[in-house]
C-alpha positions as semicolon CSV with decimal commas, in nm:
position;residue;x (nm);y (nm);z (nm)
1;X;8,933;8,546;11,558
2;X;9,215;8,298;11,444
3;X;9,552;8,387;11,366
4;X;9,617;8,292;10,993
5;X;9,956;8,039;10,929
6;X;10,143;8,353;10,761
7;X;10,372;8,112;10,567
8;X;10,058;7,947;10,411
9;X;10,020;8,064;10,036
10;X;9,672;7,969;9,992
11;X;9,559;8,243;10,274
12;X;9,435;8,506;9,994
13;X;9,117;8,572;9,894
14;X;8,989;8,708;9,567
15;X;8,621;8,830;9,730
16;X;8,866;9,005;9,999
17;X;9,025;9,189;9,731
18;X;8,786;9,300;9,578
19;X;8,581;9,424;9,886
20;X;8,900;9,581;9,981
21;X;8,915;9,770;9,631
22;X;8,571;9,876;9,647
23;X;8,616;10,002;9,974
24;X;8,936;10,187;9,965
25;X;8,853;10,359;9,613
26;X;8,709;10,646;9,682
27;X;8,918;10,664;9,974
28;X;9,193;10,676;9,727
29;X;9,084;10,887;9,502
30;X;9,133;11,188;9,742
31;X;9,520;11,144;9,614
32;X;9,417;11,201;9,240
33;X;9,683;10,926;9,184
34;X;9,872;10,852;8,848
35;X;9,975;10,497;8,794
36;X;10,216;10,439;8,442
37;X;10,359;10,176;8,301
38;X;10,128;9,929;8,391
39;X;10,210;9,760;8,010
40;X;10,539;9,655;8,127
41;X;10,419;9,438;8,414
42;X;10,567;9,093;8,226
43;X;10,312;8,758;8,169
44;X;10,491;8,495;8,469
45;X;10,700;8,471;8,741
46;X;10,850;8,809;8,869
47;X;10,957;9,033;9,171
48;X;10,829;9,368;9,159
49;X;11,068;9,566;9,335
50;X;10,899;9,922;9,489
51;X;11,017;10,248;9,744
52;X;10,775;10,227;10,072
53;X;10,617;10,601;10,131
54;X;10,408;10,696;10,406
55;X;10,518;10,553;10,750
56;X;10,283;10,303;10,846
57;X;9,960;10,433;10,633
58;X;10,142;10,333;10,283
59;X;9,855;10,453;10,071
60;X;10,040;10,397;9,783
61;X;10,081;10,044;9,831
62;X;9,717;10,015;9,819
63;X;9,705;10,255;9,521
64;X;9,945;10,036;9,324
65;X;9,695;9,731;9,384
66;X;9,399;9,882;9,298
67;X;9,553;9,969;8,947
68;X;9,721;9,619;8,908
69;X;9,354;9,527;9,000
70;X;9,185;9,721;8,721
71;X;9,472;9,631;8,499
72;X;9,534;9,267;8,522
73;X;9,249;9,126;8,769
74;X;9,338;8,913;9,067
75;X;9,504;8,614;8,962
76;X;9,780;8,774;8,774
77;X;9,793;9,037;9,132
78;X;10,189;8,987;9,328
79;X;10,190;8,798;9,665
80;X;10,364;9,075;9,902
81;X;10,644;8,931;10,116
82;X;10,574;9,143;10,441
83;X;10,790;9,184;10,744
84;X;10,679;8,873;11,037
85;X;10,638;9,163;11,317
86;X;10,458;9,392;11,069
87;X;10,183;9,164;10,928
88;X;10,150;8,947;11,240
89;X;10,029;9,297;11,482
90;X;9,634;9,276;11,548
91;X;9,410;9,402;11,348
92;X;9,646;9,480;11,076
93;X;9,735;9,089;11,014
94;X;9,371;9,000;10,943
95;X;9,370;9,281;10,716
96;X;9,705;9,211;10,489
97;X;9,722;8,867;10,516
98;X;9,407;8,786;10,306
99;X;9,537;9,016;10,054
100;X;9,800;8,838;10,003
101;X;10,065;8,910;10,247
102;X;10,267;8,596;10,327
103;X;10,635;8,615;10,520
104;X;10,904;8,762;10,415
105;X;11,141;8,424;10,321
106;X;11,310;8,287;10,032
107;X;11,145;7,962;10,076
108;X;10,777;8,181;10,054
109;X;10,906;8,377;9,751
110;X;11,073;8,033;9,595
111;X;10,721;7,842;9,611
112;X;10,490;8,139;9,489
113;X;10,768;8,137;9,138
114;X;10,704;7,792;9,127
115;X;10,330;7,890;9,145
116;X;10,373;8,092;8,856
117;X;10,294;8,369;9,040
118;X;10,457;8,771;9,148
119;X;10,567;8,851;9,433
120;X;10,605;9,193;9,575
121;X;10,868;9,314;9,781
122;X;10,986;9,649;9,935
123;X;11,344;9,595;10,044
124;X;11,372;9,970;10,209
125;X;11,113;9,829;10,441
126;X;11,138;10,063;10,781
127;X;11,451;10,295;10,653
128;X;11,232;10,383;10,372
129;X;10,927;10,459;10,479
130;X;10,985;10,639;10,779
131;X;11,265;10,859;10,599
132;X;11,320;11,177;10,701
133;X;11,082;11,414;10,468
134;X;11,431;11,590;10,340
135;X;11,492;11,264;10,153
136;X;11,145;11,218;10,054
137;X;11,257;11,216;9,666
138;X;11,560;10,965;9,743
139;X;11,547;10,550;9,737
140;X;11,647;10,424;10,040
141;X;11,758;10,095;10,083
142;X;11,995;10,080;10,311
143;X;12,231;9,783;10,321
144;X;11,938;9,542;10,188
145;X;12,063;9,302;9,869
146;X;11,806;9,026;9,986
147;X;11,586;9,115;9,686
148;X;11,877;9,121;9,443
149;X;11,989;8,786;9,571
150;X;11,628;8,629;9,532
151;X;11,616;8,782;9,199
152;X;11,887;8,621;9,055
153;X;11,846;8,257;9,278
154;X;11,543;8,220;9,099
155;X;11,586;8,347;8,764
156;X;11,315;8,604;8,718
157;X;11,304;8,966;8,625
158;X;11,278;9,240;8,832
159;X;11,027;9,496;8,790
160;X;11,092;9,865;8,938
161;X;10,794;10,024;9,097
162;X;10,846;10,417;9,168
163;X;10,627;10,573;9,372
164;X;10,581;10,973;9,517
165;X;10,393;11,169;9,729
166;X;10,312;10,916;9,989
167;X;10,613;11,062;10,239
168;X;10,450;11,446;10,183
169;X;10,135;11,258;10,424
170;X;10,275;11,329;10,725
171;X;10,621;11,504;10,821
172;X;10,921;11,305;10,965
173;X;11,192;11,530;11,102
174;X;11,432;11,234;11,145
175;X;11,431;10,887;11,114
176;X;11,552;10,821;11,472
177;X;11,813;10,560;11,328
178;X;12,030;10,648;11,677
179;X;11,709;10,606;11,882
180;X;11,636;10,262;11,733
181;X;12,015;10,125;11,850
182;X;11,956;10,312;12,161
183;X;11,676;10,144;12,208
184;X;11,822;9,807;12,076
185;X;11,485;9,794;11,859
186;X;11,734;9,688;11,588
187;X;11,837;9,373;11,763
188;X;11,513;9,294;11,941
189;X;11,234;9,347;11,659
190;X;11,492;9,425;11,323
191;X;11,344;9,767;11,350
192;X;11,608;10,040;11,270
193;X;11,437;10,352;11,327
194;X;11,203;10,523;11,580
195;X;11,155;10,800;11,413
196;X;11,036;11,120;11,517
197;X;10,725;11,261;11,336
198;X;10,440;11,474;11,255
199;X;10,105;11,357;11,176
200;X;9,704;11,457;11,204
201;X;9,569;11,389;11,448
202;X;9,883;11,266;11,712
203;X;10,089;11,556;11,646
204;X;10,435;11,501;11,778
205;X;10,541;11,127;11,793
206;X;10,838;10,962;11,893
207;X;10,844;10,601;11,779
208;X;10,640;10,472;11,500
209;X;10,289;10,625;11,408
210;X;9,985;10,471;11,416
211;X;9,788;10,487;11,088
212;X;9,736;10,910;11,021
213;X;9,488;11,117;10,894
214;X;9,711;11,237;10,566
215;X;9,786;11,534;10,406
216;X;9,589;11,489;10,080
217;X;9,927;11,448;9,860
218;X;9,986;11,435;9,504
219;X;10,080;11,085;9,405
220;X;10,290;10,940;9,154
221;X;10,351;10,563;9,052
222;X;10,526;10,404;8,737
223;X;10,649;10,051;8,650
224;X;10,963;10,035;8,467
225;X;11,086;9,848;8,243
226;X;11,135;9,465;8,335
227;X;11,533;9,415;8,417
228;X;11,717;9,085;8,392
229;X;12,077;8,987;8,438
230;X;12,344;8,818;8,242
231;X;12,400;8,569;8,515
232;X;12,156;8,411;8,743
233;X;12,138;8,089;8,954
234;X;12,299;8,016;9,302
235;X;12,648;8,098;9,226
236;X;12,550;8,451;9,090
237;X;12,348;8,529;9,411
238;X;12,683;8,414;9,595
239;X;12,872;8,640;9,451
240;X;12,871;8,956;9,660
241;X;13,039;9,180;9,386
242;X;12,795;9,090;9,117
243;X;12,502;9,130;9,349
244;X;12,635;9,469;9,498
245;X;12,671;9,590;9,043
246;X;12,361;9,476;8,992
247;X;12,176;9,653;9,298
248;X;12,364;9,954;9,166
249;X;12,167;9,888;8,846
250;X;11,805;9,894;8,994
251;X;11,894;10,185;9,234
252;X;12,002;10,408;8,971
253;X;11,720;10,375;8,751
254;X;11,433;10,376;9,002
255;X;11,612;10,652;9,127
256;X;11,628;10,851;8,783
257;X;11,292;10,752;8,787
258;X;11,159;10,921;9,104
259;X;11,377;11,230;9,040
260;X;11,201;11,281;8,739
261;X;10,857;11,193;8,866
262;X;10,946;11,440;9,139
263;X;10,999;11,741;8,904
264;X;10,624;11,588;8,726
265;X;10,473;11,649;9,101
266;X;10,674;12,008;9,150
267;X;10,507;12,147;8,771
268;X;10,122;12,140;8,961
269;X;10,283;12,347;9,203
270;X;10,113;12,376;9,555
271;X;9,823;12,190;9,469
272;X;10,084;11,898;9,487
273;X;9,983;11,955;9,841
274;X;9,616;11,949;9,805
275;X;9,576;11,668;9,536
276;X;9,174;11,706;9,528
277;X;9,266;11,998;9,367
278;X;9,484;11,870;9,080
């Protein structure tokens, strides 16, 4: 089967979509998933900025397009800038790609704007969703402004996408942050964990996880309000103090955000855990 071009923006397919909707619904639905907020989701250009839960599984990725699916239909669906390693692996590349994964670049995100279109983007990437299951209710991005930067280069809002429940899947004692420079996966593949998990049905793994059978989990997801800046254009995105305030500003309310959601998951108490229940 041919590779697809991954920095070609005319790879996805709406009849892909929606067989990969229609597939993965009832799939889904074993999550009893909330999605809120869907209103906000602004007419044009716009980076939707979300958490990654759920190691390499991210159910509710898929969860989030299957409402923005419902809600909005295909052509007004974000492009997801994906990490080259990630959505070039077998299997998985013929999978994403059609659905509108394209490489993670500036020049990618700067043409789909121009397109009209959304674009996607999770900057935690691997620190946040292979974080260690005590931080399951935290944001991390780590030292990534790239969105931020793009954001402002370009002129568009940013829209906050929350999501919970997808790290409560599978258990991660530790992110294995020392194991990846150990390892010198950092420098080799820009991973920066091998973490060290526990999933149905591989058990103990040391490194990342293939695709697990998940704990049916409770999840959450809300879009925010749209944010925009006072100053935009190259030399705002040059300017690391005003990129570093404004970071500060999305962190802190998509992380108010998933606190709260996170005390919405605790009141259905341990069904959390068994979602089919909820």
């Amino acid at each position: 089967m041919p590779k697809y071009d991954i920095d070609d923006l005319d790879n996805r397919s709406p009849a892909a979509i929606r067989r990969a909707v229609n597939l993965t619904r009832g799939l889904l639905n074993a999550f009893k998933p909330v999605v809120k907020g869907l209103e906000r989701l602004p007419k044009g250009p716009a980076l939707l900025v979300g958490n990654h839960s759920g190691g390499t599984l991210i159910p509710d990725s898929f969860i989030l397009g299957q409402a923005l699916f419902d809600a909005v239909g295909v052509d007004e669906m974000p492009y997801g800038l994906g990490h080259q390693l990630a959505i070039s692996l077998p299997i998985l590349h013929h999978l994403v790609v059609p659905l509108g994964a394209v490489r993670a670049c500036h020049a990618n995100a700067h043409a789909l704007f121009e397109r009209g279109n959304k674009v996607l983007v999770y900057p935690g990437g691997d620190l946040d969703s292979m974080r260690a299951f005590k931080d399951r209710n935290r944001i991390v991005f780590g030292p990534r402004r790239g969105y931020l930067r793009l954001a402002l280069r370009e002129n568009v809002p940013i829209v906050p996408v929350v999501a919970i429940g997808g790290q409560s899947t599978f258990f991660i004692f530790n992110n294995g942050e020392w194991l990846a420079r150990l390892l010198r996966t950092d420098r080799w593949f820009r991973i920066k964990v091998w973490p060290i998990t526990f999933s149905l049905p591989w058990g103990l793994v040391i490194g990342p996880t293939p695709p697990h059978l998940p704990f049916p989990s409770k999840i959450l997801i809300e879009l925010l309000e749209p944010i925009t800046f006072e100053r935009s254009g190259d030399e705002a995105a040059d300017d690391a103090h005003y990129v570093e305030s404004c970071h500060e500003v999305v962190l802190g309310r998509m992380q108010a955000a998933m606190t709260r959601l996170a005390a919405e998951r605790r009141a259905f108490g341990w069904k959390r855990h068994f979602a089919f229940l909820t």
